[in-house]
JSON list of C-alpha atoms in Angstrom, two decimals:
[
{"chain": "A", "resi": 1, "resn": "UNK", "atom": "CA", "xyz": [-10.13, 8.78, -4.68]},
{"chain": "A", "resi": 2, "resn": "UNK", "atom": "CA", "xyz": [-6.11, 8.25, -3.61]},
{"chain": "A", "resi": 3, "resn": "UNK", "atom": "CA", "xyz": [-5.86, 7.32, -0.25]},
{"chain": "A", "resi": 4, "resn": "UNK", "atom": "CA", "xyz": [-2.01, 7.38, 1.81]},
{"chain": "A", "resi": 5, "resn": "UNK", "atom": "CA", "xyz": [-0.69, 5.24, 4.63]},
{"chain": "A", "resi": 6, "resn": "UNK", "atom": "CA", "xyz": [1.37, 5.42, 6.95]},
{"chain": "A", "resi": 7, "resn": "UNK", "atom": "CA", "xyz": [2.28, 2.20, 8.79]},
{"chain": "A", "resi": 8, "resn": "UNK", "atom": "CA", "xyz": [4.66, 3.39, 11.46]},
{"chain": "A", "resi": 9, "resn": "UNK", "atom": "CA", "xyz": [2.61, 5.39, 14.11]},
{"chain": "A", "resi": 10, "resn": "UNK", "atom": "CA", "xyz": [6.23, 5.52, 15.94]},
{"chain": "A", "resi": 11, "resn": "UNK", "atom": "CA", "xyz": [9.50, 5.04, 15.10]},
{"chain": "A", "resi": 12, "resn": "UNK", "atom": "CA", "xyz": [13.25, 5.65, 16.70]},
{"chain": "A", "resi": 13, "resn": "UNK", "atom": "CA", "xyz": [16.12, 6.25, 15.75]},
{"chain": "A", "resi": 14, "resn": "UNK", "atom": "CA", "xyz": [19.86, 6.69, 17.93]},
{"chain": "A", "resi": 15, "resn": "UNK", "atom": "CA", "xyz": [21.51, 10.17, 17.03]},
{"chain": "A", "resi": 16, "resn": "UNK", "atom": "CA", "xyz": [23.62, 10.13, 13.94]},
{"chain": "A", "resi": 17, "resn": "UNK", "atom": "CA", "xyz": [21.79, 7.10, 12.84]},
{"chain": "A", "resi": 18, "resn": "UNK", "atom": "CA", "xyz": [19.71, 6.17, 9.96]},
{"chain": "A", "resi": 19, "resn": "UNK", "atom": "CA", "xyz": [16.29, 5.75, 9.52]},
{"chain": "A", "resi": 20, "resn": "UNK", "atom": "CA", "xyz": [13.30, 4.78, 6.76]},
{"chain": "A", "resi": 21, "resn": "UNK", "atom": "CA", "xyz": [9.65, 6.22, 7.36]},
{"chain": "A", "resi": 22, "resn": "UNK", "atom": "CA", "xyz": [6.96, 4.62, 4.95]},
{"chain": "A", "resi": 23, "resn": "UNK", "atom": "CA", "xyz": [4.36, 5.09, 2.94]},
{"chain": "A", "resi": 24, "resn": "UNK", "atom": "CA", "xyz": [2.02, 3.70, -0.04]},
{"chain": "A", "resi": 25, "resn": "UNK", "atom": "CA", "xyz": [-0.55, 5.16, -1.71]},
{"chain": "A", "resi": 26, "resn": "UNK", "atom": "CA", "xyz": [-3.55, 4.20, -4.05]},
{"chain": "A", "resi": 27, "resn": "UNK", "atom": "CA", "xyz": [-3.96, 5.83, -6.99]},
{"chain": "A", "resi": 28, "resn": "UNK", "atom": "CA", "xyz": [-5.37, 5.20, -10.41]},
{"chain": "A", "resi": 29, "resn": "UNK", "atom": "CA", "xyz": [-3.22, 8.07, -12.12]},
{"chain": "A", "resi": 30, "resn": "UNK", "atom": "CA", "xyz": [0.04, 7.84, -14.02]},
{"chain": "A", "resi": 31, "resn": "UNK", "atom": "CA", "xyz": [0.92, 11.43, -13.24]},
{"chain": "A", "resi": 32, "resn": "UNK", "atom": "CA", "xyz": [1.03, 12.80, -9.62]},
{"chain": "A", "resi": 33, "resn": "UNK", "atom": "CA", "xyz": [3.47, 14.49, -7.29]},
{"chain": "A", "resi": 34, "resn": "UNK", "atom": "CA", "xyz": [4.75, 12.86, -3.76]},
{"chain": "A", "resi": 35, "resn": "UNK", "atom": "CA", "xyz": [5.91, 14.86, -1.22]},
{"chain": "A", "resi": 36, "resn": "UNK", "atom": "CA", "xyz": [7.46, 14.48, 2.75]},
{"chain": "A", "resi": 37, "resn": "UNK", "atom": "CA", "xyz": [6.39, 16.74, 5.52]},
{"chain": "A", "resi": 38, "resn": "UNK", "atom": "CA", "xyz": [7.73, 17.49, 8.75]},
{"chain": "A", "resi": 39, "resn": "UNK", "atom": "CA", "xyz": [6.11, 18.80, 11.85]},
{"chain": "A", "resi": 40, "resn": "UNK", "atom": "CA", "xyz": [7.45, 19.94, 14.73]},
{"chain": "A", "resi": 41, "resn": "UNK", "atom": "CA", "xyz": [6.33, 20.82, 17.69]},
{"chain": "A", "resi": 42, "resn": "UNK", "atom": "CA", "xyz": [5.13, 24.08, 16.89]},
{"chain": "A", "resi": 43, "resn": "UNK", "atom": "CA", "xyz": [2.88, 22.41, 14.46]},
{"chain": "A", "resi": 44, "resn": "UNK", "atom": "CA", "xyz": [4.55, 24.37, 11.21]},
{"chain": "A", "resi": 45, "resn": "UNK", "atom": "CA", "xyz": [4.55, 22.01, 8.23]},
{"chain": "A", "resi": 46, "resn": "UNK", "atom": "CA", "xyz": [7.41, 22.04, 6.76]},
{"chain": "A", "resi": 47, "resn": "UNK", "atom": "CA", "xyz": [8.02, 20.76, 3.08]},
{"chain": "A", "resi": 48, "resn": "UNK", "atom": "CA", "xyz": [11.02, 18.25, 2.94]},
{"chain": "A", "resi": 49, "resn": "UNK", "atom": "CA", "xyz": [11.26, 16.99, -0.08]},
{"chain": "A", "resi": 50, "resn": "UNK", "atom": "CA", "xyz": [8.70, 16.25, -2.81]},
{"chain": "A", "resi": 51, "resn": "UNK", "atom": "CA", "xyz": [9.07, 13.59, -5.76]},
{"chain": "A", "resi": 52, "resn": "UNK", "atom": "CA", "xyz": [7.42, 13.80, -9.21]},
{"chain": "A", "resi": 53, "resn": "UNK", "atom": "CA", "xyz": [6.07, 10.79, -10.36]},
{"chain": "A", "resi": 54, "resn": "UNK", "atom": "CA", "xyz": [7.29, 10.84, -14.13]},
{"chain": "A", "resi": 55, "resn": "UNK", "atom": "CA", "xyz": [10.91, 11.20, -12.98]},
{"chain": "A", "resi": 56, "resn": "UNK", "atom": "CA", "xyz": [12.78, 7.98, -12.30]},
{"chain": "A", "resi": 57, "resn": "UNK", "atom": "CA", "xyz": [15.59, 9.22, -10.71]},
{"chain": "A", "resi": 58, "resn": "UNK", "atom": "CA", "xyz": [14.68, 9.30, -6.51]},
{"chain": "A", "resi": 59, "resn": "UNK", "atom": "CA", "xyz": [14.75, 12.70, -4.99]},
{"chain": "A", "resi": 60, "resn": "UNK", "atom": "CA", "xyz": [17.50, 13.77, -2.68]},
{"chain": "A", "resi": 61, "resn": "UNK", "atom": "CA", "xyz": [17.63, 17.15, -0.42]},
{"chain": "A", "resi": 62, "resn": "UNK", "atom": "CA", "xyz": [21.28, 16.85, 2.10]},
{"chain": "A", "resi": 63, "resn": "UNK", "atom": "CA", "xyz": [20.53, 14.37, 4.61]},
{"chain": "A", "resi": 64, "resn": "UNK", "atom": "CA", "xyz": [17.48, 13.26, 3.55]},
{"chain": "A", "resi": 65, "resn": "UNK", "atom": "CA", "xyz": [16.23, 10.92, 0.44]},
{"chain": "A", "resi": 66, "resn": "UNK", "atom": "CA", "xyz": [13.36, 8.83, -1.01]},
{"chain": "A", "resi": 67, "resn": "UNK", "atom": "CA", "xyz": [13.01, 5.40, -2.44]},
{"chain": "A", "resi": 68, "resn": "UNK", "atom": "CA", "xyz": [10.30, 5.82, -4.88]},
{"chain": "A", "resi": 69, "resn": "UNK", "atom": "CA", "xyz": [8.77, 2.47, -6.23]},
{"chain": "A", "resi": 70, "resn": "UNK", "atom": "CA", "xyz": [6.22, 3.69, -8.78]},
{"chain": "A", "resi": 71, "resn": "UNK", "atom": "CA", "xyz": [4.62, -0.28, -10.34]},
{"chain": "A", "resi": 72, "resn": "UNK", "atom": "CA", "xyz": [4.41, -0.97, -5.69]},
{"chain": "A", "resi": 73, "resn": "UNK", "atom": "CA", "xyz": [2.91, 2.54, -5.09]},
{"chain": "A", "resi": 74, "resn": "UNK", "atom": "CA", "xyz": [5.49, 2.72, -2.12]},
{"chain": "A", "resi": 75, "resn": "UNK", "atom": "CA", "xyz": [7.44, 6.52, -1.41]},
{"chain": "A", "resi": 76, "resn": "UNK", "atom": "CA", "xyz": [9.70, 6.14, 1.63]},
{"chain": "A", "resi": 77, "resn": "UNK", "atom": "CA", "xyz": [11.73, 8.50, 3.22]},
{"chain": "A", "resi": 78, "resn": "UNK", "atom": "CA", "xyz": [15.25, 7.93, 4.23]},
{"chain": "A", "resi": 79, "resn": "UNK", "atom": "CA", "xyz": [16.83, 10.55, 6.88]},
{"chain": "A", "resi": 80, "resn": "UNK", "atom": "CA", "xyz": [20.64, 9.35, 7.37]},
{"chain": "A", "resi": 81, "resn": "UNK", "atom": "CA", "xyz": [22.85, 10.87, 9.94]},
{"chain": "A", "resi": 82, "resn": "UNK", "atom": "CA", "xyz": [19.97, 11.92, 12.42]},
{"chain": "A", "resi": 83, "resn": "UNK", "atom": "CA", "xyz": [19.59, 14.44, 14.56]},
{"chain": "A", "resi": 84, "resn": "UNK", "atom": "CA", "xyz": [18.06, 15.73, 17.52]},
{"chain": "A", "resi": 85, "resn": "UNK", "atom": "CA", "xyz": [16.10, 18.50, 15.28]},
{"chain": "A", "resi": 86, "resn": "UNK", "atom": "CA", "xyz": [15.00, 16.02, 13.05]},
{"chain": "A", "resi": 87, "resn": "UNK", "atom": "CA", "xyz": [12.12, 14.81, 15.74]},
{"chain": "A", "resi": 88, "resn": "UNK", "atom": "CA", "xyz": [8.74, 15.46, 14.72]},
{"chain": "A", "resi": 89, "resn": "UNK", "atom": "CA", "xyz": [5.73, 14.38, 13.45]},
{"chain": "A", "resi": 90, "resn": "UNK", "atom": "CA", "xyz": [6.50, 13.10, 9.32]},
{"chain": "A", "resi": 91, "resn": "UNK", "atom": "CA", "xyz": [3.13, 13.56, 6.75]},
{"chain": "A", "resi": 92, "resn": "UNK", "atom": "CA", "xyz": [3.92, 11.92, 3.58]},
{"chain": "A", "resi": 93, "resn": "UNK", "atom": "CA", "xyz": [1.43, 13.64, 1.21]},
{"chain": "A", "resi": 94, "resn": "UNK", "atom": "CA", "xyz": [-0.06, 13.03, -2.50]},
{"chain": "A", "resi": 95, "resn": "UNK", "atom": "CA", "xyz": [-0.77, 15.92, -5.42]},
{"chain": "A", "resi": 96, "resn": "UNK", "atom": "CA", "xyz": [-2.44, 14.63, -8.43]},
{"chain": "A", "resi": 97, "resn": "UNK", "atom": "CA", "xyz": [-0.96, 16.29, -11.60]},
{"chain": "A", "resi": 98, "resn": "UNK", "atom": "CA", "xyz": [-3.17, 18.48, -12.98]},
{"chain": "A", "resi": 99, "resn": "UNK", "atom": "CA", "xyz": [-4.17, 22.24, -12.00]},
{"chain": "A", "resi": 100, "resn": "UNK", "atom": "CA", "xyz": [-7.55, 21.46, -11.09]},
{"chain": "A", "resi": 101, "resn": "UNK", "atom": "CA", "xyz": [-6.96, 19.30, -8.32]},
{"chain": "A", "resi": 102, "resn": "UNK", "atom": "CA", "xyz": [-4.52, 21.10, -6.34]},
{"chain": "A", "resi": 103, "resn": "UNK", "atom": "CA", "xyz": [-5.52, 19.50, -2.67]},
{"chain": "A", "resi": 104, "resn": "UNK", "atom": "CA", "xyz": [-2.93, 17.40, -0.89]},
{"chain": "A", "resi": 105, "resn": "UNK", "atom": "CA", "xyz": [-3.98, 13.81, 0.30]},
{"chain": "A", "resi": 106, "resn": "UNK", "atom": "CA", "xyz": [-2.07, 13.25, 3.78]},
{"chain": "A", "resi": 107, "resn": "UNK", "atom": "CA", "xyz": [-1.39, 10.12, 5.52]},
{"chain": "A", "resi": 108, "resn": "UNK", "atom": "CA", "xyz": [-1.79, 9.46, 9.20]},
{"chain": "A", "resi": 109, "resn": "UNK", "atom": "CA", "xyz": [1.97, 10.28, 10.08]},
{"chain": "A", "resi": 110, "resn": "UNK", "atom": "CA", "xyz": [4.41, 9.01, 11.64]},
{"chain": "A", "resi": 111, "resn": "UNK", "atom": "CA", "xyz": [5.92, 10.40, 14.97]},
{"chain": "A", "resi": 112, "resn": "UNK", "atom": "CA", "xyz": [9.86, 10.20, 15.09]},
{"chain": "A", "resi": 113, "resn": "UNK", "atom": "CA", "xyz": [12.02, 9.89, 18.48]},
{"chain": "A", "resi": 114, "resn": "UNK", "atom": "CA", "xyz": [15.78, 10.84, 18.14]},
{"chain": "A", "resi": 115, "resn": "UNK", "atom": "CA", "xyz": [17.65, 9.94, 20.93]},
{"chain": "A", "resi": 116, "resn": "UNK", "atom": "CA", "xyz": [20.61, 11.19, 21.97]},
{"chain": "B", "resi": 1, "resn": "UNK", "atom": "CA", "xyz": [8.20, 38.19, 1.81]},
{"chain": "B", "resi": 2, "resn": "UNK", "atom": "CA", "xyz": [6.32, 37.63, 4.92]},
{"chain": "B", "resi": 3, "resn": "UNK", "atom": "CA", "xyz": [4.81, 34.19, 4.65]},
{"chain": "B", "resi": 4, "resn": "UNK", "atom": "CA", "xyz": [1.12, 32.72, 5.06]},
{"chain": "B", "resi": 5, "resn": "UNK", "atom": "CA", "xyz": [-0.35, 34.52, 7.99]},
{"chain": "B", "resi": 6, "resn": "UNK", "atom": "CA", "xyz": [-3.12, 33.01, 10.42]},
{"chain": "B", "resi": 7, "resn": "UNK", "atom": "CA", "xyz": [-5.11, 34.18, 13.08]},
{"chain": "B", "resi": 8, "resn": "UNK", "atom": "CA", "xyz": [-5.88, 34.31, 15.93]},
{"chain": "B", "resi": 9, "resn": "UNK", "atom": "CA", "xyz": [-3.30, 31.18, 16.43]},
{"chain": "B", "resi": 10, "resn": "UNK", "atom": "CA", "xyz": [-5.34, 29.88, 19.58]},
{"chain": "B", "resi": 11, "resn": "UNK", "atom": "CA", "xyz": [-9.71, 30.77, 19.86]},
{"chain": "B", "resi": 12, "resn": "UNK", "atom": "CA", "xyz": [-11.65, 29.33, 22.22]},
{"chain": "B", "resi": 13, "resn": "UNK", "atom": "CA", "xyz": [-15.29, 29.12, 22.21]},
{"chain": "B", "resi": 14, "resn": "UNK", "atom": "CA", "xyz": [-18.35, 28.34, 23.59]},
{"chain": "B", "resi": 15, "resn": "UNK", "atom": "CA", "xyz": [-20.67, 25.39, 22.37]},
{"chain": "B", "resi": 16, "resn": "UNK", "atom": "CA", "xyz": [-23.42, 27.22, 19.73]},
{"chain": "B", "resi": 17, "resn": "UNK", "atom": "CA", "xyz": [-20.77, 30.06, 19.08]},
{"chain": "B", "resi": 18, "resn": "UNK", "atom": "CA", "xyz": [-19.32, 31.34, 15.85]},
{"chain": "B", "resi": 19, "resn": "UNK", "atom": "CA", "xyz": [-15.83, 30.83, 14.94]},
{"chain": "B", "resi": 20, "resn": "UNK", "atom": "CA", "xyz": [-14.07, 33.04, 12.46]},
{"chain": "B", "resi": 21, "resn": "UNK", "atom": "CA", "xyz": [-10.52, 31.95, 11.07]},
{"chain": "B", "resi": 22, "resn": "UNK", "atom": "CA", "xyz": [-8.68, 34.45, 9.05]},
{"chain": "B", "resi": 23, "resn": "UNK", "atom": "CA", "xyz": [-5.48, 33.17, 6.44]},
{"chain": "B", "resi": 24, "resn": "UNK", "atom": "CA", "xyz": [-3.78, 36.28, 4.69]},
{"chain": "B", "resi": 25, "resn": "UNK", "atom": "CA", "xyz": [-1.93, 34.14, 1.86]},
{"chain": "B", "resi": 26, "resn": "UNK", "atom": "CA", "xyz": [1.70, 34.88, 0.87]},
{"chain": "B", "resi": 27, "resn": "UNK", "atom": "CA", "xyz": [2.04, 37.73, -1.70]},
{"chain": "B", "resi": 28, "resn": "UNK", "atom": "CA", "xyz": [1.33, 37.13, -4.87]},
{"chain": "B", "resi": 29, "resn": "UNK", "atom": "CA", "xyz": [-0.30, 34.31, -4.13]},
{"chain": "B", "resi": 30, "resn": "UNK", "atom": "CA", "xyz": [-4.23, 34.05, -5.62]},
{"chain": "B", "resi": 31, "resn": "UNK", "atom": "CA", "xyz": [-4.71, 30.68, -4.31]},
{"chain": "B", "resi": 32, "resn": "UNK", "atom": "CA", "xyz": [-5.92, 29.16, -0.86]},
{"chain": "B", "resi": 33, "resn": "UNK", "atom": "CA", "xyz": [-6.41, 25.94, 0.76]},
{"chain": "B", "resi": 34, "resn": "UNK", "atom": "CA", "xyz": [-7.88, 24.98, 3.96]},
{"chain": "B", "resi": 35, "resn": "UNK", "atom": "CA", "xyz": [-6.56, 22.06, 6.11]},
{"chain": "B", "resi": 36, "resn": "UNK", "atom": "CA", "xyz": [-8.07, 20.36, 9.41]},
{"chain": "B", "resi": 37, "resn": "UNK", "atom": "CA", "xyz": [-6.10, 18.30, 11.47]},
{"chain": "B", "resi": 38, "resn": "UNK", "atom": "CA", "xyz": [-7.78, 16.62, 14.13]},
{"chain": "B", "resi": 39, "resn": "UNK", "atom": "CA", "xyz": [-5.97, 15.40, 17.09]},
{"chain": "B", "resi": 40, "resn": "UNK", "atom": "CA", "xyz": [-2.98, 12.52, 16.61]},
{"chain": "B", "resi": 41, "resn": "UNK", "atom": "CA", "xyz": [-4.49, 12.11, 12.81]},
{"chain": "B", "resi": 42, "resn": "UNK", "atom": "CA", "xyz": [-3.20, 13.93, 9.41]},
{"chain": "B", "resi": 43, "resn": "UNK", "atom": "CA", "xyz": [-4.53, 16.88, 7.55]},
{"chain": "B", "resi": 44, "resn": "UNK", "atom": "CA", "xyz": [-7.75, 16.58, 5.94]},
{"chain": "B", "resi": 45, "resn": "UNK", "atom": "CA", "xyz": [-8.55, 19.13, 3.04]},
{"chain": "B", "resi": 46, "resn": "UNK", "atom": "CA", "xyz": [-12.03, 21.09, 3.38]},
{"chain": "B", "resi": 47, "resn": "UNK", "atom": "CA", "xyz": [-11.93, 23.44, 0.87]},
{"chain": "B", "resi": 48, "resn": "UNK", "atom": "CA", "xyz": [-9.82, 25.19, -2.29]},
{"chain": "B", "resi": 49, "resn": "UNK", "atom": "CA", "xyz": [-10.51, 28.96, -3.15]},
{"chain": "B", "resi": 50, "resn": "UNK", "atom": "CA", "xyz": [-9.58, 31.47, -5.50]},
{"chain": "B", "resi": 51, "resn": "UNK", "atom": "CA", "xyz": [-10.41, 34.72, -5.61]},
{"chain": "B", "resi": 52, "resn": "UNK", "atom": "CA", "xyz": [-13.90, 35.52, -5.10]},
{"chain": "B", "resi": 53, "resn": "UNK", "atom": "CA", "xyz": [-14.70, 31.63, -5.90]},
{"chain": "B", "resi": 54, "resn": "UNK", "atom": "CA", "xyz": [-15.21, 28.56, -4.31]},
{"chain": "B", "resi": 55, "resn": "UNK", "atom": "CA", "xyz": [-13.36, 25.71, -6.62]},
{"chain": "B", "resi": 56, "resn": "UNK", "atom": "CA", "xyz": [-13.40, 22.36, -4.95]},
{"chain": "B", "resi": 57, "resn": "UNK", "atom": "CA", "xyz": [-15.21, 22.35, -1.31]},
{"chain": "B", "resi": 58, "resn": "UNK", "atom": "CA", "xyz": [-15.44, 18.68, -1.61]},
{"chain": "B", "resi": 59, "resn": "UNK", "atom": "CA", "xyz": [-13.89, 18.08, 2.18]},
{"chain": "B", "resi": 60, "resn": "UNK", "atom": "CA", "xyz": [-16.10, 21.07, 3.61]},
{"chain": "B", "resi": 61, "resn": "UNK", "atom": "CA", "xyz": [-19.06, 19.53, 6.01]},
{"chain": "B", "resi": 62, "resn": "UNK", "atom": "CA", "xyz": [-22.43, 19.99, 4.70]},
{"chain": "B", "resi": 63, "resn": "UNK", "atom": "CA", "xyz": [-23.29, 22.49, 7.60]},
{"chain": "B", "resi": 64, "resn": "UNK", "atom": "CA", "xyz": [-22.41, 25.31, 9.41]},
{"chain": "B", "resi": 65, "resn": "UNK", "atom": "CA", "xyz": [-18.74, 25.54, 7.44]},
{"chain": "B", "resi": 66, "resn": "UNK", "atom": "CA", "xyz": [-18.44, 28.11, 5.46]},
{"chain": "B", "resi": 67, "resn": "UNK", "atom": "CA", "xyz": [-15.41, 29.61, 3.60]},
{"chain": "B", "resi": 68, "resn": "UNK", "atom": "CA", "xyz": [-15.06, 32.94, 1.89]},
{"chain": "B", "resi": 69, "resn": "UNK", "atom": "CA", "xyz": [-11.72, 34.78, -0.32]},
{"chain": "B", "resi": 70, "resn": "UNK", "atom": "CA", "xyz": [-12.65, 38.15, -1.35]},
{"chain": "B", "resi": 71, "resn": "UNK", "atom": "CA", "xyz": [-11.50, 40.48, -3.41]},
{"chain": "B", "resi": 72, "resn": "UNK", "atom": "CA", "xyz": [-9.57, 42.42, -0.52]},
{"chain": "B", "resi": 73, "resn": "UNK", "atom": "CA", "xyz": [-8.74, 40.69, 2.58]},
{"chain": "B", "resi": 74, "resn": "UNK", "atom": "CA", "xyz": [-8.00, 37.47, 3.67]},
{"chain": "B", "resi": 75, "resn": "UNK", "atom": "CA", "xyz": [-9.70, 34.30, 3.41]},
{"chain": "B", "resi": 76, "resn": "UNK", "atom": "CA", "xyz": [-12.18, 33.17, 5.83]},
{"chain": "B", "resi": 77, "resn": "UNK", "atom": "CA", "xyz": [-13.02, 30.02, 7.45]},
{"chain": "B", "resi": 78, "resn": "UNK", "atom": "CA", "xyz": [-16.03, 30.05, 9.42]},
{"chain": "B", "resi": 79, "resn": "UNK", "atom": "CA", "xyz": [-17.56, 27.79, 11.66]},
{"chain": "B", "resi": 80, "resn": "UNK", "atom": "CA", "xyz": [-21.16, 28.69, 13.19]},
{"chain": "B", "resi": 81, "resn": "UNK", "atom": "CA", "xyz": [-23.12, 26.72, 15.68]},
{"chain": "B", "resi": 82, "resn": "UNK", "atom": "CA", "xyz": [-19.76, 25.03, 17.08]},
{"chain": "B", "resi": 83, "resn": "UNK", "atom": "CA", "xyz": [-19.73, 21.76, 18.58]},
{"chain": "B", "resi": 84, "resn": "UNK", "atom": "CA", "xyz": [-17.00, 19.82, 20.50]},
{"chain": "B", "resi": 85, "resn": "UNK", "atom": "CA", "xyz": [-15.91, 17.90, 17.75]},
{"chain": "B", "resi": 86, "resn": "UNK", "atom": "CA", "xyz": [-14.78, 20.48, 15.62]},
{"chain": "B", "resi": 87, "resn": "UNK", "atom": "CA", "xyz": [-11.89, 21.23, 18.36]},
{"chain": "B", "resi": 88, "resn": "UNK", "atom": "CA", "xyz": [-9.17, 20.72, 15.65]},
{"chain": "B", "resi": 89, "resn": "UNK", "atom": "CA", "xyz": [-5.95, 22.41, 14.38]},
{"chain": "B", "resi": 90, "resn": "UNK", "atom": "CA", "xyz": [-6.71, 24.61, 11.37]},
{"chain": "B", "resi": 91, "resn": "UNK", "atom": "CA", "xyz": [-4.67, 25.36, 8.29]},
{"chain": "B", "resi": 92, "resn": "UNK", "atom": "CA", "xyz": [-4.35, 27.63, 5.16]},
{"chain": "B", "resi": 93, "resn": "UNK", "atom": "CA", "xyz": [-1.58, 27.26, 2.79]},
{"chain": "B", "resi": 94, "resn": "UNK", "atom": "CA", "xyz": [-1.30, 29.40, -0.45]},
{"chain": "B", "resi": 95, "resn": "UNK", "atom": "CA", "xyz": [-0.11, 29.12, -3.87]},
{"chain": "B", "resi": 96, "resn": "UNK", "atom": "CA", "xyz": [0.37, 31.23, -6.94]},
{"chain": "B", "resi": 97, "resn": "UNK", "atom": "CA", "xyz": [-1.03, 31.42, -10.20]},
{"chain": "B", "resi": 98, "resn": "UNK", "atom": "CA", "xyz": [-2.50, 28.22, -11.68]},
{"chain": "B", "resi": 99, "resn": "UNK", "atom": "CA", "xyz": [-1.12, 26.95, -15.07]},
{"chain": "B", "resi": 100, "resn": "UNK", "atom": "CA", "xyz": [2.44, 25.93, -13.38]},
{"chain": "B", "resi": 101, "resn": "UNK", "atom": "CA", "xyz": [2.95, 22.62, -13.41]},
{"chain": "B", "resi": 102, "resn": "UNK", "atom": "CA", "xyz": [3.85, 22.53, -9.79]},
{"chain": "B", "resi": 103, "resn": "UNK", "atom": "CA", "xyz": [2.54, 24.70, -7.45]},
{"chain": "B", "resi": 104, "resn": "UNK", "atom": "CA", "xyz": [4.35, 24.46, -3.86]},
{"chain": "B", "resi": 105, "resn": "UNK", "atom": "CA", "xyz": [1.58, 24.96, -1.34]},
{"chain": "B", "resi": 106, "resn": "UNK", "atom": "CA", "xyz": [2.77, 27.17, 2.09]},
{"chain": "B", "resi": 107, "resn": "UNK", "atom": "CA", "xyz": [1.45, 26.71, 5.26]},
{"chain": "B", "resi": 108, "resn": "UNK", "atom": "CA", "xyz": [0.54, 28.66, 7.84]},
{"chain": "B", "resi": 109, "resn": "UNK", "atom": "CA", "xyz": [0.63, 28.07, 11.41]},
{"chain": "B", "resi": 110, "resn": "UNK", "atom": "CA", "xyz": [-2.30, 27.07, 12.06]},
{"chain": "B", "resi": 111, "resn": "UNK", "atom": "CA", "xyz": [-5.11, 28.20, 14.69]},
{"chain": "B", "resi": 112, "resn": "UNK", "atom": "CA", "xyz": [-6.16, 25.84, 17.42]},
{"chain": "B", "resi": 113, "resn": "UNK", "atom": "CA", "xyz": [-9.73, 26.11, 17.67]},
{"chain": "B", "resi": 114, "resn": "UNK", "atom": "CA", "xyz": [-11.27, 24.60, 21.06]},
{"chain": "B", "resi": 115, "resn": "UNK", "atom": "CA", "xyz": [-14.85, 24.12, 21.96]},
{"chain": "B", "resi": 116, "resn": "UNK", "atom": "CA", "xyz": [-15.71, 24.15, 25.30]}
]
């Protein structure tokens, strides 16, 4: 089974700042999908940006990026230029590849402070 | 397009009630998940439907979960004989048609179910 962690319970970052979240993952495929969450306050999960395993090239969506080491099993999340929306609770999340298995493995998350 | 639909958002019950959770997916979308996030951890998957069938219940407890996506109507989550420690924030997300590579999975907002 994959398991993902999350190391960071907290972290903090000052306004306009940047900031890495991160996360490994166990896994015993060599196809999968990796993707970043966000939850706010309201508790909506929000998709951020996801990263498929086969592609080298790391993900980017505006301000935010990932640093995907496939051979370390590490995905982390790099939000530059923070801002005060940006707080919330961050879920980085596994897909294996094929249709079958369409759940999403979460880690524990990791609650981000912004301050201004 | 409206998006994935939950209700009631809050329920509050009784110890030994029923609780019924209702996820109308996004249209066109044949596919449902269920999600439980308990409090301060990640989301957990319980259970993948289809239309009219049950694929992968793997994360469901043995007993008194059940979880239903007929033909008409939305998906249901039920939980009978309730017990404190299934105070948790539910979730449904949808996705289309299998036999995509990637299929984005849309969350609802969740309903937060408390036991008294």
């Amino acid at each position: 089974a994959q398991t993902v962690t999350q190391s960071q319970p907290e972290m903090s970052v000052q306004e306009a700042e940047t900031v890495t979240l991160s996360c490994t993952y166990d896994t015993s495929e060599s196809d999968y999908y990796l993707f970043w969450y966000k939850q706010p306050p309201s508790r909506q999960m929000i998709l951020v940006i996801r990263q498929e395993a086969y592609k080298q090239q790391n993900a980017t969506e505006n301000r935010f990026s990932v640093n995907f080491q496939k051979a370390a099993k590490s995905f982390s999340l790099k939000i530059s230029d923070s801002q005060l929306g940006d707080a919330a609770m961050y879920f980085c999340a596994y897909r294996t590849y094929n249709n079958a298995g369409n759940m999403l493995t979460f880690g524990g998350g990791t609650r981000l402070m912004v301050k201004p | 397009n409206a998006g994935v639909m939950q209700n009631p958002r809050h329920l509050v019950r009784r110890r030994g009630q029923e609780a019924r959770l209702r996820c109308s997916p996004m249209k066109g979308h044949s596919h449902v998940y269920w999600y439980r996030q308990l409090p301060e951890e990640g989301l957990k998957f319980m259970v993948y439907l289809q239309k009219e069938n049950i694929i992968d219940e793997s994360g469901m407890p043995k007993e008194r979960f059940s979880a239903e996506f007929p033909k008409e109507g939305p998906s249901i989550l039920r939980i009978q004989q309730v017990v404190r420690g299934d105070s948790a924030a539910y979730f449904c997300a949808s996705s289309r048609l299998a036999g995509e590579a990637y299929n984005e999975q849309f969350f609802g907002p969740g309903t937060r179910l408390t036991v008294l």
